[in-house]
Every structure is written in C-alpha cells, then in structure tokens.
JSON list of C-alpha atoms in Angstrom, two decimals:
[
{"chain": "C", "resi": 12, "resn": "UNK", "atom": "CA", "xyz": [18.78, 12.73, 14.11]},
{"chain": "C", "resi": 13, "resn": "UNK", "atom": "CA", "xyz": [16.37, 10.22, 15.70]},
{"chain": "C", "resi": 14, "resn": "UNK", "atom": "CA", "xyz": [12.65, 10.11, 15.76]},
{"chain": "C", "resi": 15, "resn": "UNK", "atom": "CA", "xyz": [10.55, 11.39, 18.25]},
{"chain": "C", "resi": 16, "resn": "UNK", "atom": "CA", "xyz": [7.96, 8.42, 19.79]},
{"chain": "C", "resi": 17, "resn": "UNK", "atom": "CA", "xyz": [5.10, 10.58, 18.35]},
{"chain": "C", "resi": 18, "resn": "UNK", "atom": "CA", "xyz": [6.53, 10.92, 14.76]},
{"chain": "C", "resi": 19, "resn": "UNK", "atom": "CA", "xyz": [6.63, 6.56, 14.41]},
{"chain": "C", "resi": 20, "resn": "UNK", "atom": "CA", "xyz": [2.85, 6.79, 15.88]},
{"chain": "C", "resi": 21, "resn": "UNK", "atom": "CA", "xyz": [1.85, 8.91, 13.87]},
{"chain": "C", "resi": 22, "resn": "UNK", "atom": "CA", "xyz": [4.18, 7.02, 10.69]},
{"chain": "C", "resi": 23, "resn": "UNK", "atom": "CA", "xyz": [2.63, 3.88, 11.96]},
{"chain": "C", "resi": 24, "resn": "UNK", "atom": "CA", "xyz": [-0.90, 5.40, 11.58]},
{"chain": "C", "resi": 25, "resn": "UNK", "atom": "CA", "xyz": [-0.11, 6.71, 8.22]},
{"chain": "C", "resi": 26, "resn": "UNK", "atom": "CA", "xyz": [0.80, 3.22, 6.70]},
{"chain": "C", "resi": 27, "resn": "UNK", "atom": "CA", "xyz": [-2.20, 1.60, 8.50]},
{"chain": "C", "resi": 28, "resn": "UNK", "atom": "CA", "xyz": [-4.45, 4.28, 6.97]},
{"chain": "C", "resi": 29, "resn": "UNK", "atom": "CA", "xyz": [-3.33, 3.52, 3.35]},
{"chain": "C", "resi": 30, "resn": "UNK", "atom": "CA", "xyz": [-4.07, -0.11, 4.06]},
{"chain": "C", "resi": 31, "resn": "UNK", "atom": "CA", "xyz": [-7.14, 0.53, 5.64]},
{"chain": "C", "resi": 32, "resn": "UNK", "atom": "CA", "xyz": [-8.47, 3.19, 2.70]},
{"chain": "C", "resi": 33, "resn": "UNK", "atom": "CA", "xyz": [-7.14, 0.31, 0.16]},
{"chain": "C", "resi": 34, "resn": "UNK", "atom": "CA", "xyz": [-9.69, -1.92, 2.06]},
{"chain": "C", "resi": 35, "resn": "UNK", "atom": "CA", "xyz": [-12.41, 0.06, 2.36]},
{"chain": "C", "resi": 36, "resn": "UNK", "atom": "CA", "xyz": [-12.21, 1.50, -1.61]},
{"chain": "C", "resi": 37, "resn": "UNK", "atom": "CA", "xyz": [-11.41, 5.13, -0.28]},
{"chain": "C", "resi": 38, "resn": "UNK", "atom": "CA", "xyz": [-9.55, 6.03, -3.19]},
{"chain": "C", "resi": 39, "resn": "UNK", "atom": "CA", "xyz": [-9.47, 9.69, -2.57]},
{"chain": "C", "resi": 40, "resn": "UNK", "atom": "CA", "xyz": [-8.92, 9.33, 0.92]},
{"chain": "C", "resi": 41, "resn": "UNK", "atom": "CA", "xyz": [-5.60, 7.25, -0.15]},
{"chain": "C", "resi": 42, "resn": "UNK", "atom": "CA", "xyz": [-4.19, 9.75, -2.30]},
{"chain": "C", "resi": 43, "resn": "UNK", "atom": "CA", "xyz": [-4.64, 12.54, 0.27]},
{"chain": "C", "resi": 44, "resn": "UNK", "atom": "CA", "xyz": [-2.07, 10.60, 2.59]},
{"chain": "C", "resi": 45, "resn": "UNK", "atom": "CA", "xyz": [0.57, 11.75, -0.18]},
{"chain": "C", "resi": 46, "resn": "UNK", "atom": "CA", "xyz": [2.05, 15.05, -0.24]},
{"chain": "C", "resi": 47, "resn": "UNK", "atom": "CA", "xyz": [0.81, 17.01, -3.16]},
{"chain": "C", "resi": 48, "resn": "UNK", "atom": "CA", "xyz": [3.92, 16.26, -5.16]},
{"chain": "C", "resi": 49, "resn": "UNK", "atom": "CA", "xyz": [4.84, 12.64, -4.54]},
{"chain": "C", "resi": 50, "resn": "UNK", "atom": "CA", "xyz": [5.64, 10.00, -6.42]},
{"chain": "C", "resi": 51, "resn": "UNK", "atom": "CA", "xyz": [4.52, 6.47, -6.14]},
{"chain": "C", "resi": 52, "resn": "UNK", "atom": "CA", "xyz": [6.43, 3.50, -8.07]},
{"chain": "C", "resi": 53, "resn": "UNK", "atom": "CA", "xyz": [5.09, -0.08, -8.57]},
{"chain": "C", "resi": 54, "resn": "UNK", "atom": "CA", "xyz": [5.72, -3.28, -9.89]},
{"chain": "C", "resi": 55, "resn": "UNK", "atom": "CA", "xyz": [3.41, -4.51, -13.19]},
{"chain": "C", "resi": 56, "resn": "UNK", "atom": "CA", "xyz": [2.87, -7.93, -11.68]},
{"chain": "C", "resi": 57, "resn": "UNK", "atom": "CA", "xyz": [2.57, -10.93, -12.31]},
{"chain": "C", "resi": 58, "resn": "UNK", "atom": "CA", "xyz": [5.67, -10.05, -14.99]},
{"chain": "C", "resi": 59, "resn": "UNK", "atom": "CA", "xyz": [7.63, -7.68, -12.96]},
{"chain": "C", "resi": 60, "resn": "UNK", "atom": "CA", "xyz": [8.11, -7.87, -9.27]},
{"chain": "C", "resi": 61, "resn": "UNK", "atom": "CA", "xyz": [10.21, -5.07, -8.83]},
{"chain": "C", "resi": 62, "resn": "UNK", "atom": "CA", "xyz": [8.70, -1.17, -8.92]},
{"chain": "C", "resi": 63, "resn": "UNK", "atom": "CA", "xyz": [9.07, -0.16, -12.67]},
{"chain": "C", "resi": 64, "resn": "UNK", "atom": "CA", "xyz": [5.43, 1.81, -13.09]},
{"chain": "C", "resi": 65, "resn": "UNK", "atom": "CA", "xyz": [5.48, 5.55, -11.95]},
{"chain": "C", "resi": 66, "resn": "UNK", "atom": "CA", "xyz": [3.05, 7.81, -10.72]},
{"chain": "C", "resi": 67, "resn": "UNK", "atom": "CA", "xyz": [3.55, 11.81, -9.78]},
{"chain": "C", "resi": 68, "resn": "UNK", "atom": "CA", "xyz": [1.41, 13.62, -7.49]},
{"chain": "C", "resi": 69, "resn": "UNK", "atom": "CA", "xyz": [-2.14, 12.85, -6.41]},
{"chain": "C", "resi": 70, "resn": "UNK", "atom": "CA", "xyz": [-4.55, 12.71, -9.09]},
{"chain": "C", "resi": 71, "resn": "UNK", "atom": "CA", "xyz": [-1.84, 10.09, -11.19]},
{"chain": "C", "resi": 72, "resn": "UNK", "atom": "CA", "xyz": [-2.03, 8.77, -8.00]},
{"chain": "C", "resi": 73, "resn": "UNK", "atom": "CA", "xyz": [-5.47, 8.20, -7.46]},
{"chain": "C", "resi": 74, "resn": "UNK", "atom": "CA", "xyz": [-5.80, 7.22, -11.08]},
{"chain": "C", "resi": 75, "resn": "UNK", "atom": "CA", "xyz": [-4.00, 4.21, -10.44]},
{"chain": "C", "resi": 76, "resn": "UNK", "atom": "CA", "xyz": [-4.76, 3.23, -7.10]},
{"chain": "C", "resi": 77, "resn": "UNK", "atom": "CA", "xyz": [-8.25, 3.40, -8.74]},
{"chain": "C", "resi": 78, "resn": "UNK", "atom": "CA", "xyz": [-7.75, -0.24, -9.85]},
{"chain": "C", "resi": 79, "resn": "UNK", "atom": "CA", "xyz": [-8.69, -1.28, -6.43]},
{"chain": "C", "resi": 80, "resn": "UNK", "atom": "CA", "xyz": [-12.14, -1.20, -7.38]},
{"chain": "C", "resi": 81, "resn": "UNK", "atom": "CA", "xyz": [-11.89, -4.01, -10.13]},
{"chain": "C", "resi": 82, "resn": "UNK", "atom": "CA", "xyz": [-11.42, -6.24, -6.88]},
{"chain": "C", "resi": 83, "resn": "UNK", "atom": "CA", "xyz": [-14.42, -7.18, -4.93]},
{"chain": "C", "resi": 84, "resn": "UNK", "atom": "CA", "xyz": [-12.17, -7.92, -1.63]},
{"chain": "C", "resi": 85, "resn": "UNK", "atom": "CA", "xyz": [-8.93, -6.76, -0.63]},
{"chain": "C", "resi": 86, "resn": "UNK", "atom": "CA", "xyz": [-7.55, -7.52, 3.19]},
{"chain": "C", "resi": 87, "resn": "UNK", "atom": "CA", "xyz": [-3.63, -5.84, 3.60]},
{"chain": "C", "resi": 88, "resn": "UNK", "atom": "CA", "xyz": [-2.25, -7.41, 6.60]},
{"chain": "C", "resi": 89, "resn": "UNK", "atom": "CA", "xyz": [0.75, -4.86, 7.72]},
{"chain": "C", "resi": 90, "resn": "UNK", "atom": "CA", "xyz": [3.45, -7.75, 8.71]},
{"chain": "C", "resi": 91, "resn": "UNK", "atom": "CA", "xyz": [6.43, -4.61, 10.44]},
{"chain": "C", "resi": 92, "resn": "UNK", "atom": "CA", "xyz": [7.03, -1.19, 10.23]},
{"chain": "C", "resi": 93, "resn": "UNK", "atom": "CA", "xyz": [10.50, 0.14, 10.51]},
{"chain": "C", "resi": 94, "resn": "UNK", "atom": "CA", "xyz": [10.55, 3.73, 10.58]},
{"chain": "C", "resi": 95, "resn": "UNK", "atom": "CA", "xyz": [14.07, 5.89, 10.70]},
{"chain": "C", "resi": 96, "resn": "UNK", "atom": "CA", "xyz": [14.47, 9.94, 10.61]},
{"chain": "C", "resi": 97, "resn": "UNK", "atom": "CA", "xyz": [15.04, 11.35, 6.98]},
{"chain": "C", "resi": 98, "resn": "UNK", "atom": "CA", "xyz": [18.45, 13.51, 5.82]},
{"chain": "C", "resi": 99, "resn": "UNK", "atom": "CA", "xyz": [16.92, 16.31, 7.02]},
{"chain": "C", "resi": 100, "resn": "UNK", "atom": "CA", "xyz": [14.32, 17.78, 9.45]},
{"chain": "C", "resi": 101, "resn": "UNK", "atom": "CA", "xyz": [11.08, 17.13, 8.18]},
{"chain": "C", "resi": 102, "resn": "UNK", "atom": "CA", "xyz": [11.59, 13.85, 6.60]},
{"chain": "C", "resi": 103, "resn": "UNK", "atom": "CA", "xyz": [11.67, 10.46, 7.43]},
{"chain": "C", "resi": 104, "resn": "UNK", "atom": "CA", "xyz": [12.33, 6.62, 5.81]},
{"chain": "C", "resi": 105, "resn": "UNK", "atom": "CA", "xyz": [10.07, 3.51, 6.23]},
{"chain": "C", "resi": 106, "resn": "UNK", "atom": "CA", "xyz": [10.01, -0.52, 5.31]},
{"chain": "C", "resi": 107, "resn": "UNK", "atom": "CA", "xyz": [7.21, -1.66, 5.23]},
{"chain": "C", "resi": 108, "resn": "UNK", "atom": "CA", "xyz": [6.14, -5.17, 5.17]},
{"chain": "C", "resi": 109, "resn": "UNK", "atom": "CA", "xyz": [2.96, -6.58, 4.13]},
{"chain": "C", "resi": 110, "resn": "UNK", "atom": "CA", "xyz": [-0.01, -9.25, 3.11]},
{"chain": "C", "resi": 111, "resn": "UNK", "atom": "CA", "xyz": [-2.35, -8.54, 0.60]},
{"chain": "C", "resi": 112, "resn": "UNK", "atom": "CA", "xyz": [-5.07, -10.69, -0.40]},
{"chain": "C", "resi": 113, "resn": "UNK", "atom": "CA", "xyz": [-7.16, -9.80, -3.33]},
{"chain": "C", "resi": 114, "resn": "UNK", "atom": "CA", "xyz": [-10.13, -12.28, -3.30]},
{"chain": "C", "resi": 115, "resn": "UNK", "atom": "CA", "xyz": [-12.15, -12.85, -6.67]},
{"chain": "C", "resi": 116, "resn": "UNK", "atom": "CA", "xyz": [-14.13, -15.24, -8.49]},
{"chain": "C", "resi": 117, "resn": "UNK", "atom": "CA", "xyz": [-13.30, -17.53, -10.24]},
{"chain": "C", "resi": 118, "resn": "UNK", "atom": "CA", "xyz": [-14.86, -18.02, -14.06]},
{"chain": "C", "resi": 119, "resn": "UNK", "atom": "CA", "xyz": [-16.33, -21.58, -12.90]},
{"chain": "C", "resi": 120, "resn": "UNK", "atom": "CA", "xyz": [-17.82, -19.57, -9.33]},
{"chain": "C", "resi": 121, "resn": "UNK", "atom": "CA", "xyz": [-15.22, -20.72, -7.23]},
{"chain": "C", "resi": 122, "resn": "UNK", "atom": "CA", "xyz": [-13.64, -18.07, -4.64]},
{"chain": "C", "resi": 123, "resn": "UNK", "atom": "CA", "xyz": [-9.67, -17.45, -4.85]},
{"chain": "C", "resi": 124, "resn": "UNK", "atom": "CA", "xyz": [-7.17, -15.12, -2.99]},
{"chain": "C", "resi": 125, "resn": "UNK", "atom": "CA", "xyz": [-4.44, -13.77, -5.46]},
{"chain": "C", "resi": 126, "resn": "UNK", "atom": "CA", "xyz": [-1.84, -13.29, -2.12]},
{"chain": "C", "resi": 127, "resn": "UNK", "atom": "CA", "xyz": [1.08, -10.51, -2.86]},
{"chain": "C", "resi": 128, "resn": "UNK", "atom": "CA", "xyz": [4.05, -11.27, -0.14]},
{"chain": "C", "resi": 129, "resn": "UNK", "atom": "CA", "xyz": [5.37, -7.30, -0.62]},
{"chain": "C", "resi": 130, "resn": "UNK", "atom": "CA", "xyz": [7.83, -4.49, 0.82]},
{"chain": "C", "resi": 131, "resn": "UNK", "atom": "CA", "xyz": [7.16, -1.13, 0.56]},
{"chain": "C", "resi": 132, "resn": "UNK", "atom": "CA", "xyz": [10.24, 1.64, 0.85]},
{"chain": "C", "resi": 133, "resn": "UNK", "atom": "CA", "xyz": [8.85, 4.93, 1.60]},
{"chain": "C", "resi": 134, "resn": "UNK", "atom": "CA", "xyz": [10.58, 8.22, 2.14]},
{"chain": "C", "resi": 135, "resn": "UNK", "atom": "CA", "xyz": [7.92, 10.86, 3.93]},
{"chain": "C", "resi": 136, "resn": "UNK", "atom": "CA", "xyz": [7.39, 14.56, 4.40]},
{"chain": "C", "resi": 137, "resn": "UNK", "atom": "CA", "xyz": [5.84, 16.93, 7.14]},
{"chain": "C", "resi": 138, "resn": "UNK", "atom": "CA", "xyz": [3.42, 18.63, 4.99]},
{"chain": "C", "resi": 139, "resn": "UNK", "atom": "CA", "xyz": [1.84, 21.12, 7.26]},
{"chain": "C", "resi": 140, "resn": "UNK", "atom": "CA", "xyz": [2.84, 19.54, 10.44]},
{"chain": "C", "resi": 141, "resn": "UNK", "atom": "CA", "xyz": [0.71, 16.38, 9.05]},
{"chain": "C", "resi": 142, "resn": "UNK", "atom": "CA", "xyz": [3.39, 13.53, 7.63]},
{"chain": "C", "resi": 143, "resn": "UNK", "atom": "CA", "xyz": [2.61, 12.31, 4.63]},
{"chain": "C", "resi": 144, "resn": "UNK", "atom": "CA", "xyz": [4.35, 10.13, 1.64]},
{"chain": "C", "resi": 145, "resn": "UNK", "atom": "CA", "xyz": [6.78, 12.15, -0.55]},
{"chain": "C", "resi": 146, "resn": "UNK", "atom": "CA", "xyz": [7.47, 8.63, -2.37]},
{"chain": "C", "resi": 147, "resn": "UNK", "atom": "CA", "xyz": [6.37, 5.06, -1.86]},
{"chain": "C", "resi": 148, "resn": "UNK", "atom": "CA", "xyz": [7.79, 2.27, -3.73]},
{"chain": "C", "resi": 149, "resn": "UNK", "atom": "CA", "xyz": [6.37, -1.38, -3.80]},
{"chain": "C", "resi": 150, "resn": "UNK", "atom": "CA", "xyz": [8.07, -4.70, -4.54]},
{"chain": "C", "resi": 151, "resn": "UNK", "atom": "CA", "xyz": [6.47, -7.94, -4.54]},
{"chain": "C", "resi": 152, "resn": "UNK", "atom": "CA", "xyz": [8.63, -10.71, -2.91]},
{"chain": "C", "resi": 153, "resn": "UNK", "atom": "CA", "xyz": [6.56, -13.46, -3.91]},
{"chain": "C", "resi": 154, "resn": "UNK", "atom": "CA", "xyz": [2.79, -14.07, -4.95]},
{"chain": "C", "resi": 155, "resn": "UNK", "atom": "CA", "xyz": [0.62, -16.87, -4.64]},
{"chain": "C", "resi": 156, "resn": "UNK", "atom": "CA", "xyz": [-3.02, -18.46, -5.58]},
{"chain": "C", "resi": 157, "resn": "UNK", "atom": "CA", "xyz": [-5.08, -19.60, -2.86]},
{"chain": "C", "resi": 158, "resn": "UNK", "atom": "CA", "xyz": [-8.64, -21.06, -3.01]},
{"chain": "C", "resi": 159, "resn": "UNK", "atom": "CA", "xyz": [-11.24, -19.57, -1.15]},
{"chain": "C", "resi": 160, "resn": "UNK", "atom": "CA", "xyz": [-14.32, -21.87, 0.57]},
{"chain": "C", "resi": 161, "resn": "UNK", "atom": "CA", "xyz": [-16.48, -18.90, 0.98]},
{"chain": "C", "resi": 162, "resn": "UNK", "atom": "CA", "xyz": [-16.38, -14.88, 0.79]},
{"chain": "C", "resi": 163, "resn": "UNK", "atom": "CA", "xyz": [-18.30, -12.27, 2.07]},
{"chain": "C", "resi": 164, "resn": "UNK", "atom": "CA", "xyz": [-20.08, -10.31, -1.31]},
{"chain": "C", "resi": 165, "resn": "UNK", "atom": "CA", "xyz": [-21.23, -6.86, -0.75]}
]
C-alpha cells in the first residue's frame, strides 16, 4: 500500500497543526488532533530522553500537554516529515523531526532558550475521514541551554 499525495498533505498539516497549537497555547485544539482513544508517550527530561511517560485518550492528553502554559514562549521548528501507509487501510506511520525552543527567564532576568533536538514516531488513524494520531511517541536526541538577548513578553 502507498500513500495517496493528499493523505501526506494532509499528514503534513496534521504535524504542523500540533506544533502550531503548542505555540499558540491551544491546548484543546491539540488534543482534538488525536483520535479519541490514543495514546501519547514521552520522555521525563532532563533525566530520561527516551518516551517512558504515558498518556491515553484526550483529556490525559490535554492534561499533560497542559504544561505548555508554564512556558511563556515556545517556537517548534518541524526539521522533516516522513510519512509511510499503515498495516492496514486507514492507517499510516510518521518520523518526525523537530526544534523546540522553550524561552524563559532566568532568576537573575536574563532570557534563555531550553532547545529540545527531538523525533517523534507516530502511527495515525482516519477517524471520520479526518486523520488524526492513534499514538505519538517523543524522544529527545539531545537538549541544550542557550541565552537569549531579548524576547518578546505577552
């Protein structure tokens, strides 16, 4: 089985959307892009890079992903997308690389960008002829300080 053109556009959107929600604090918004029973696994960084915390279906979800709003700026840079068809019609298998920067201030007033290098595996569903995550996975590859000269606040 291969994938049709319009199923990776419409993949492609899917993982852009997540970013973009992540960005913009749309919490709710996020967890509607999973299928109503997915799972989503990540890593408890900085200790564990690898996906060990699990979440099932969308309110776990969105409790999680709700952590977003402890950061005042987040910017996820999608690096490549490699989408393939799933075991069976109706499904579908992604890698996902990415950039995320999670600027903050510092306890002196100083600016810094906490930069997670990361992959995410995803398996998705057509849910109502909409595709949507059935599971997502994230692993950090590496993760980095940076300082910030200035930030945008508010």
């Amino acid at each position: 089985m291969t994938l049709e053109a319009a199923d990776r556009l419409a993949l492609g959107d899917l993982v852009a959307r997540y970013a973009l929600h992540a960005d913009r604090r749309e919490i709710d918004a996020m967890a509607g892009l999973f299928a109503p029973d997915a799972v989503l696994v990540l890593p408890d960084a900085p200790g564990e890079l690898d996906p060990v915390r699990t979440f099932t279906g969308r309110a776990e979800i969105a409790a999680t992903l709700g952590a977003l709003h402890g950061v005042p700026v987040t910017f996820h840079a999608l690096a490549g997308e490699v989408f393939d068809a799933g075991p069976e019609p109706g499904t579908a298998t992604g890698e996902i690389a990415c950039v995320a920067h999670h600027l903050s201030d510092r306890e002196d007033g100083a600016a810094r960008d906490l930069v997670w290098h990361c992959r995410y595996t995803d398996a998705y569903r057509l849910d109502g002829g909409t595709w949507r995550f059935a599971r997502r996975e994230q692993r950090i590859d590496s993760i980095e300080t940076r300082p910030v000269r200035r930030r945008r606040h508010g």
